[in-house]
Amino acid sequence: MKSNQLAARLVLPAHQQLNNSSLRSHNLELHCARMGESQLLLLLRLLLLPTVLFGWMDSAGASTADIYKGARLGHRIVQTRYGRLHGLILPLDSFRFLRSVEVFLGVPYATPPTKQNRFSPTRAPAPWDGIRISDKYSPVCPQRLPNIQNETAALEKMPKGRLEYLKRLLPFLENQSEDCLYLNVFSPVNAGANEKKLPVIVFIHGESFEWSSGNPYDGSVLASYGEVVVVTLNYRLGILGFLNANPNPHAHARVANYGLMDQMAALHWIQQNIQKFGGDPNSVTLAGHGTGAACINYLMTSPTMVRGLFHRAILMSGSAYSSWALVEDPVLFAIKLAKEVNCTIPDDINRHHEQIVDCLRDVPLEDLYMADIQAPNFLTSFGPSVDGVVIRPGHSNLDIDDLMARNSRRSSADSGFQSSAGGGGGQGGGAGGGGGGGSGSAFGGGYFGGGGAGAMNMGGHYDVLFGVVTGESIWRFSAHDIQNGFEGERRDKIIRTYVRNAYNYHLNEIFYTIVNEYTDWDRTSQHPINTRDTAVAALSDAQFVAPIVRAGDILAANSPPPPSGRCYFYVFDYQTKDGDYPQRMGTVHGEDLPYIFGAPLVDGFSHFPQNYTKSETALSEAVMIFWTNFARTGNPNEHHRQDSSLPVSKERNRFRSITWENYDPLHQKYLEIGMKPRIKNHFRAHQLSIWLRLIPELHRAGMEDVIARHNLFRNHDDMDLYEGPVKPDPFGISTAAGATGSSSSSSSSSRLLLVDEQLMMKKGRGLNASAYLNGILGGK
């Protein structure tokens, strides 16, 4: 490189202001026309040393800072398509079987979605001059965090283990900004200089569509141990990520899934730049947890997704089939938000819904997030929804057959990503086709129901690894519930609430089917602990297990036979000895993540627990080998040299002797991951037959001459029957706007989401959305 090309300005964004007072007080100009590159790098390392040593405690939390104590500026500058980056070297050589990694934090992958770019499709980043020092995480996207300040009140809503987990996680999420579209790259040292490029794992975080970030998930250990490049990222969440005010997306498509568009934009950036970090753009695996897995499920089926942006998918504890995975009536929540912040509701919302978006674009951020827009229990207020572009109409009926088959054949010429150099402010995508009015993708409501194994071609050209843990819904219960259990009456309230919010037809029949299945009839009396356990099992199966098995069945049925198409199912069944939850409770949602990211190998980091046994370290090694082998070849069994180079031990031999067999809907073989791994088949077969076969048959509209009230619960609006907010009946025949029974009117109005909630679109009944909305609003 010529020396005059090194003349540069040190670019330090606002979120990366340094502790070094000399750098804070001067707008540093490095006029380096006479400097060699090595001299420039030396100067940068000397000037930024205090930042590298001390900045981590502020930006990443103390536990992550522990493994970064020896971090130093790297020996090279990476030239990306948009500008130059200078990252960190993280020495991990002191830990067994690890080597140093190169870390680039806070790398912009899109133009900041601020001001007029709020509620707009994602745009490519603007190029920058000089060298960007990538040693700090970016701010996370704006979000309303769980309130745990009053621990006593918090424990009435969550287990103690969940509270302890959030105490570690939330400090990573306090630094927020609308300028948040950044990613982090973790790569083995010298990977960028090697001709042979490494597979890439892109992690899409979960927790919620409304809060969390990719920042807490440090990919350094996984990258080092598995010899892969790991990318984590932030994407827009909640209101800013998923606002949809369009009542008629099948006729007037408009981008509303901005968070999903952000993920697509990050994948474009990876295709353009990841080779410079040692990654192979032709071997990209998307891995997501919870809501992140649901996002990947949508990307696999989206007509906007360009073929070739990713090649494999790992769905962990989430899919697009869960009741929380797609907002059935997003306009309802958009209007509630608009009214909260004093935006005018147009007289003809069908034609002028953009006025709501335009008004909300100018509302101060703090006002948007002061509004308390509550969703019914087990549902989501601001998450993915049918917008006609990223998610097309047809998710509510058998048109999904043709829709998804078309999507899997789409040409790579179709793209919803806009370049800042040539793209305007258009909305991207074409008008939506297909049938039903997008009444949702929720598992339980039958929105995909009725089709056979081929009802949805969810990208059969992707290799897929998917799975769950054994106690997915434990975190939903209070500390008292976990400690003492509860009686059958409370269980019935919980299940009744789920049934009302997830289904529309034959609610009584569905409710009694579930209660019958999850009652231990061998016992003459039901102990509160046993009742609690059956409620946990019912919600886990309904919200996580059945939806992901349904997705796996469809993916496997639409894939060519191995080795062309491969599908693997796992069940993670191990509780950390020094973890957050009592033993014998079952493995909690997210308890597999520390093992996937390699926390036991370095005595814990980030928001994960800190203490692990020797056996737990071996378990983490095995999981990382399976995951990275899958990312490398599509087959978790193809052992890489890292595996064969490890010393023989009893713990490791347990996994080396296992051959993980391919999943298919007939044999349904899966790997049970724990201290005694084994191949099993038909996980929770009888329970899942209820959710996947019987309940969809019960959840049919029935004959036209059957009165609508037949589908509702007896005393449908008696709030004493439920626990938490519920949606109004879908037929508009509730006996009262309040509630019957002993509940107070104020309590009822908060728990029965009526009045404004009667804005529900009734898409399946063929009503004119605009007339219906305006009739309910009565002029505003």
Short mmCIF file of C-alpha atoms in Angstrom, two decimals, residues 17-333:
data_model
loop_
_atom_site.label_atom_id
_atom_site.label_comp_id
_atom_site.label_asym_id
_atom_site.label_seq_id
_atom_site.Cartn_x
_atom_site.Cartn_y
_atom_site.Cartn_z
CA GLN A 17 -16.05 7.80 22.56
CA LEU A 18 -12.86 6.89 24.34
CA ASN A 19 -11.84 7.18 27.95
CA ASN A 20 -8.45 8.57 26.93
CA SER A 21 -8.71 12.30 27.61
CA SER A 22 -6.24 13.26 24.91
CA LEU A 23 -8.41 11.57 22.28
CA ARG A 24 -11.62 13.06 23.73
CA SER A 25 -10.27 16.59 23.67
CA HIS A 26 -8.89 16.61 20.13
CA ASN A 27 -10.46 15.94 16.79
CA LEU A 28 -7.53 13.71 15.88
CA GLU A 29 -6.20 14.04 12.35
CA LEU A 30 -3.57 11.54 11.27
CA HIS A 31 -1.80 13.10 8.34
CA CYS A 32 0.30 10.10 7.49
CA ALA A 33 1.52 10.81 4.01
CA ARG A 34 5.08 10.05 5.11
CA MET A 35 4.21 7.19 7.45
CA GLY A 36 4.45 3.55 6.60
CA GLU A 37 1.51 1.29 7.43
CA SER A 38 3.41 -0.39 10.27
CA GLN A 39 4.13 3.02 11.81
CA LEU A 40 0.47 3.97 11.61
CA LEU A 41 -0.61 0.73 13.28
CA LEU A 42 1.93 1.27 16.06
CA LEU A 43 0.64 4.80 16.66
CA LEU A 44 -2.96 3.60 16.76
CA ARG A 45 -2.12 0.85 19.26
CA LEU A 46 -0.32 3.28 21.57
CA LEU A 47 -3.10 5.86 21.45
CA LEU A 48 -5.93 3.39 21.93
CA LEU A 49 -4.35 1.12 24.52
CA PRO A 50 -6.37 2.62 27.43
CA THR A 51 -9.58 2.02 25.52
CA VAL A 52 -8.81 -1.63 24.88
CA LEU A 53 -7.79 -2.21 28.49
CA PHE A 54 -10.51 -0.30 30.31
CA GLY A 55 -13.39 0.32 27.89
CA TRP A 56 -14.75 -3.20 28.13
CA MET A 57 -16.07 -2.81 31.64
CA ASP A 58 -18.40 -0.07 30.44
CA SER A 59 -19.57 -1.55 27.17
CA ALA A 60 -19.76 -5.26 27.67
CA GLY A 61 -20.18 -6.10 31.34
CA ALA A 62 -17.64 -7.39 33.82
CA SER A 63 -17.91 -11.09 33.03
CA THR A 64 -17.15 -10.61 29.34
CA ALA A 65 -14.34 -8.23 30.25
CA ASP A 66 -12.60 -11.09 32.09
CA ILE A 67 -11.69 -12.93 28.88
CA TYR A 68 -10.77 -9.61 27.23
CA LYS A 69 -8.19 -8.58 29.82
CA GLY A 70 -5.37 -9.43 27.42
CA ALA A 71 -7.04 -7.97 24.34
CA ARG A 72 -4.92 -5.74 22.13
CA LEU A 73 -5.31 -3.99 18.81
CA GLY A 74 -4.78 -6.28 15.86
CA HIS A 75 -1.85 -6.39 13.46
CA ARG A 76 -3.83 -5.62 10.33
CA ILE A 77 -6.40 -3.27 8.91
CA VAL A 78 -9.30 -4.89 7.04
CA GLN A 79 -10.54 -3.13 3.91
CA THR A 80 -14.28 -3.72 3.55
CA ARG A 81 -16.47 -2.51 0.74
CA TYR A 82 -17.48 0.49 2.85
CA GLY A 83 -14.28 1.40 4.65
CA ARG A 84 -11.34 0.23 6.73
CA LEU A 85 -11.61 -1.52 10.09
CA HIS A 86 -9.10 -2.13 12.86
CA GLY A 87 -10.14 -4.80 15.33
CA LEU A 88 -8.84 -6.59 18.40
CA ILE A 89 -6.75 -9.67 18.98
CA LEU A 90 -8.21 -11.74 21.81
CA PRO A 91 -5.62 -14.22 23.13
CA LEU A 92 -7.36 -17.41 24.23
CA ASP A 93 -4.24 -19.56 24.15
CA SER A 94 -4.21 -19.85 27.94
CA PHE A 95 -7.38 -21.95 27.72
CA ARG A 96 -7.14 -25.58 26.59
CA PHE A 97 -7.81 -26.30 22.92
CA LEU A 98 -8.33 -22.62 22.05
CA ARG A 99 -6.28 -20.19 20.01
CA SER A 100 -6.46 -16.45 19.55
CA VAL A 101 -9.31 -14.83 17.68
CA GLU A 102 -9.70 -11.56 15.84
CA VAL A 103 -12.69 -9.52 16.97
CA PHE A 104 -14.40 -6.65 15.16
CA LEU A 105 -17.19 -5.01 17.16
CA GLY A 106 -19.77 -2.42 16.19
CA VAL A 107 -19.37 -2.76 12.42
CA PRO A 108 -22.12 -0.84 10.53
CA TYR A 109 -24.04 -2.99 8.07
CA ALA A 110 -26.75 -0.46 7.19
CA THR A 111 -27.56 3.24 7.17
CA PRO A 112 -28.85 4.36 10.59
CA PRO A 113 -32.68 4.02 10.60
CA THR A 114 -33.13 7.44 12.19
CA LYS A 115 -35.22 10.54 11.44
CA GLN A 116 -36.85 10.04 8.03
CA ASN A 117 -35.39 6.54 7.81
CA ARG A 118 -37.49 5.42 10.78
CA PHE A 119 -40.10 2.90 9.56
CA SER A 120 -38.22 2.51 6.26
CA PRO A 121 -36.64 -0.48 4.51
CA THR A 122 -33.02 -1.13 5.36
CA ARG A 123 -30.39 0.66 3.27
CA ALA A 124 -26.73 -0.15 2.74
CA PRO A 125 -24.24 1.76 4.92
CA ALA A 126 -22.55 4.91 3.71
CA PRO A 127 -18.80 4.55 3.10
CA TRP A 128 -16.50 6.17 5.64
CA ASP A 129 -13.06 7.72 5.39
CA GLY A 130 -10.14 6.71 7.53
CA ILE A 131 -9.87 3.76 9.89
CA ARG A 132 -12.74 2.73 12.09
CA ILE A 133 -11.59 1.32 15.42
CA SER A 134 -13.91 -1.66 16.01
CA ASP A 135 -13.21 -2.28 19.69
CA LYS A 136 -16.61 -1.53 21.26
CA TYR A 137 -20.10 -2.91 20.93
CA SER A 138 -22.62 -0.55 19.39
CA PRO A 139 -25.73 0.57 21.25
CA VAL A 140 -28.59 -1.88 21.15
CA CYS A 141 -31.82 -1.03 19.36
CA PRO A 142 -34.46 0.86 21.41
CA GLN A 143 -36.45 -1.45 23.64
CA ARG A 144 -38.54 -1.59 26.73
CA LEU A 145 -36.78 -3.90 29.15
CA PRO A 146 -38.40 -6.25 31.68
CA ASN A 147 -38.84 -4.44 34.98
CA ILE A 148 -36.94 -6.26 37.73
CA GLN A 149 -36.17 -3.30 39.99
CA ASN A 150 -38.69 -4.52 42.55
CA GLU A 151 -37.52 -8.09 43.01
CA THR A 152 -40.52 -9.08 45.11
CA ALA A 153 -42.90 -7.97 42.36
CA ALA A 154 -40.71 -9.59 39.71
CA LEU A 155 -40.79 -12.95 41.49
CA GLU A 156 -44.58 -12.89 41.27
CA LYS A 157 -44.14 -13.11 37.49
CA MET A 158 -41.04 -15.25 37.03
CA PRO A 159 -38.91 -17.90 38.75
CA LYS A 160 -35.89 -16.89 40.78
CA GLY A 161 -33.68 -18.45 38.13
CA ARG A 162 -35.16 -16.18 35.49
CA LEU A 163 -34.60 -13.15 37.71
CA GLU A 164 -30.94 -14.06 38.25
CA TYR A 165 -30.52 -14.56 34.51
CA LEU A 166 -32.03 -11.14 33.73
CA LYS A 167 -29.79 -9.47 36.30
CA ARG A 168 -26.82 -10.64 34.26
CA LEU A 169 -28.35 -9.94 30.85
CA LEU A 170 -29.98 -6.51 31.22
CA PRO A 171 -26.74 -4.53 31.80
CA PHE A 172 -25.82 -5.40 28.20
CA LEU A 173 -29.04 -3.74 27.00
CA GLU A 174 -28.95 -0.38 28.76
CA ASN A 175 -27.04 1.59 26.10
CA GLN A 176 -29.76 2.14 23.47
CA SER A 177 -30.02 4.19 20.29
CA GLU A 178 -32.01 4.19 17.07
CA ASP A 179 -28.59 4.13 15.39
CA CYS A 180 -28.15 0.45 16.16
CA LEU A 181 -27.70 -1.54 12.95
CA TYR A 182 -24.27 -2.97 13.65
CA LEU A 183 -22.77 -6.45 13.68
CA ASN A 184 -19.83 -8.15 15.38
CA VAL A 185 -17.35 -10.52 13.73
CA PHE A 186 -15.31 -13.19 15.54
CA SER A 187 -12.69 -14.99 13.46
CA PRO A 188 -9.70 -17.24 14.22
CA VAL A 189 -6.44 -15.32 13.93
CA ASN A 190 -4.90 -15.46 10.44
CA ALA A 191 -8.16 -16.76 8.96
CA GLY A 192 -8.25 -13.70 6.70
CA ALA A 193 -4.83 -14.54 5.26
CA ASN A 194 -5.66 -18.16 4.45
CA GLU A 195 -6.73 -19.16 0.98
CA LYS A 196 -9.19 -21.70 2.35
CA LYS A 197 -12.08 -19.78 3.84
CA LEU A 198 -14.01 -20.87 6.90
CA PRO A 199 -17.74 -21.54 7.26
CA VAL A 200 -19.77 -18.67 8.70
CA ILE A 201 -22.34 -18.94 11.51
CA VAL A 202 -24.68 -15.94 11.81
CA PHE A 203 -26.51 -15.87 15.13
CA ILE A 204 -29.97 -14.24 15.30
CA HIS A 205 -30.75 -13.52 18.94
CA GLY A 206 -33.99 -14.39 20.67
CA GLU A 207 -35.62 -13.51 24.03
CA SER A 208 -38.34 -11.38 22.43
CA PHE A 209 -39.35 -9.53 19.28
CA GLU A 210 -39.43 -6.44 21.50
CA TRP A 211 -36.16 -6.58 23.44
CA SER A 212 -32.64 -8.10 23.52
CA SER A 213 -29.57 -7.84 21.28
CA GLY A 214 -26.84 -9.84 19.62
CA ASN A 215 -24.19 -8.07 21.70
CA PRO A 216 -24.31 -10.33 24.80
CA TYR A 217 -23.58 -13.42 22.68
CA ASP A 218 -19.80 -13.42 22.37
CA GLY A 219 -18.74 -15.69 19.51
CA SER A 220 -15.02 -15.82 20.28
CA VAL A 221 -14.88 -19.27 21.91
CA LEU A 222 -17.16 -20.86 19.30
CA ALA A 223 -15.06 -19.33 16.50
CA SER A 224 -11.79 -20.50 18.05
CA TYR A 225 -12.81 -24.01 19.03
CA GLY A 226 -14.89 -24.78 15.94
CA GLU A 227 -12.67 -22.96 13.42
CA VAL A 228 -15.53 -20.93 12.01
CA VAL A 229 -16.33 -17.25 11.60
CA VAL A 230 -19.15 -16.14 13.92
CA VAL A 231 -21.30 -13.06 13.31
CA THR A 232 -23.80 -11.59 15.77
CA LEU A 233 -26.00 -8.60 15.01
CA ASN A 234 -28.61 -6.14 16.17
CA TYR A 235 -31.88 -5.66 14.31
CA ARG A 236 -34.80 -3.33 14.92
CA LEU A 237 -37.25 -4.55 17.55
CA GLY A 238 -40.76 -3.88 18.76
CA ILE A 239 -42.46 -0.76 17.45
CA LEU A 240 -39.49 0.36 15.34
CA GLY A 241 -38.94 -3.12 13.96
CA PHE A 242 -42.44 -4.38 13.23
CA LEU A 243 -45.04 -1.57 13.12
CA ASN A 244 -47.73 -2.50 10.58
CA ALA A 245 -50.66 -0.12 10.05
CA ASN A 246 -51.72 -1.62 6.71
CA PRO A 247 -55.16 -3.28 6.96
CA ASN A 248 -55.06 -4.73 3.45
CA PRO A 249 -51.58 -6.12 2.68
CA HIS A 250 -52.84 -8.56 0.05
CA ALA A 251 -53.94 -5.62 -2.12
CA HIS A 252 -51.49 -2.90 -1.07
CA ALA A 253 -48.17 -4.40 -0.07
CA ARG A 254 -45.87 -2.27 2.04
CA VAL A 255 -42.76 -3.26 4.01
CA ALA A 256 -43.54 -3.49 7.72
CA ASN A 257 -41.16 -6.23 8.87
CA TYR A 258 -38.22 -3.88 9.20
CA GLY A 259 -36.45 -6.18 11.64
CA LEU A 260 -36.49 -9.02 9.10
CA MET A 261 -35.27 -6.62 6.42
CA ASP A 262 -32.38 -5.70 8.73
CA GLN A 263 -31.41 -9.36 8.93
CA MET A 264 -31.48 -9.62 5.15
CA ALA A 265 -29.29 -6.51 4.92
CA ALA A 266 -26.76 -8.08 7.29
CA LEU A 267 -26.66 -11.17 5.07
CA HIS A 268 -25.98 -8.95 2.05
CA TRP A 269 -23.12 -7.29 3.95
CA ILE A 270 -21.72 -10.72 4.81
CA GLN A 271 -21.80 -11.78 1.16
CA GLN A 272 -19.90 -8.64 0.19
CA ASN A 273 -17.30 -8.56 2.97
CA ILE A 274 -16.91 -11.76 4.98
CA GLN A 275 -14.02 -13.08 2.85
CA LYS A 276 -11.85 -10.27 4.25
CA PHE A 277 -12.38 -11.80 7.70
CA GLY A 278 -11.62 -15.33 6.55
CA GLY A 279 -15.22 -16.41 5.99
CA ASP A 280 -16.70 -18.28 3.06
CA PRO A 281 -19.73 -16.44 1.59
CA ASN A 282 -20.79 -19.72 -0.02
CA SER A 283 -21.08 -21.48 3.35
CA VAL A 284 -23.31 -19.35 5.57
CA THR A 285 -25.41 -20.92 8.32
CA LEU A 286 -28.14 -18.97 10.09
CA ALA A 287 -28.57 -20.02 13.72
CA GLY A 288 -31.39 -18.57 15.79
CA HIS A 289 -32.84 -19.09 19.23
CA GLY A 290 -36.49 -18.57 20.22
CA THR A 291 -37.82 -15.55 18.35
CA GLY A 292 -34.57 -15.54 16.37
CA ALA A 293 -35.36 -19.05 15.13
CA ALA A 294 -38.83 -17.86 14.08
CA CYS A 295 -37.17 -15.03 12.13
CA ILE A 296 -35.00 -17.54 10.29
CA ASN A 297 -38.09 -19.62 9.55
CA TYR A 298 -39.63 -16.55 7.89
CA LEU A 299 -36.44 -15.80 5.95
CA MET A 300 -36.48 -19.37 4.61
CA THR A 301 -39.94 -18.79 3.15
CA SER A 302 -39.86 -15.10 2.23
CA PRO A 303 -40.23 -14.23 -1.46
CA THR A 304 -37.98 -11.24 -0.75
CA MET A 305 -35.04 -13.40 0.32
CA VAL A 306 -32.34 -13.69 -2.33
CA ARG A 307 -31.25 -17.24 -3.02
CA GLY A 308 -27.70 -17.88 -1.85
CA LEU A 309 -27.56 -15.44 1.06
CA PHE A 310 -27.47 -18.42 3.41
CA HIS A 311 -27.27 -22.15 2.91
CA ARG A 312 -28.13 -23.89 6.18
CA ALA A 313 -30.35 -23.16 9.16
CA ILE A 314 -30.26 -24.05 12.85
CA LEU A 315 -33.61 -23.51 14.58
CA MET A 316 -33.26 -23.65 18.36
CA SER A 317 -36.44 -23.58 20.47
CA GLY A 318 -38.48 -21.58 18.00
CA SER A 319 -40.29 -21.60 14.66
CA ALA A 320 -42.81 -19.58 12.69
CA TYR A 321 -45.64 -21.85 13.89
CA SER A 322 -45.84 -20.70 17.51
CA SER A 323 -48.70 -18.46 18.65
CA TRP A 324 -46.18 -15.73 19.55
CA ALA A 325 -44.42 -15.91 16.18
CA LEU A 326 -46.76 -13.79 14.06
CA VAL A 327 -49.08 -10.93 14.97
CA GLU A 328 -52.54 -11.75 13.71
CA ASP A 329 -53.95 -8.22 13.78
CA PRO A 330 -51.05 -5.74 13.71
CA VAL A 331 -53.28 -2.80 12.77
CA LEU A 332 -55.05 -3.16 16.11
CA PHE A 333 -51.82 -2.46 17.98
#
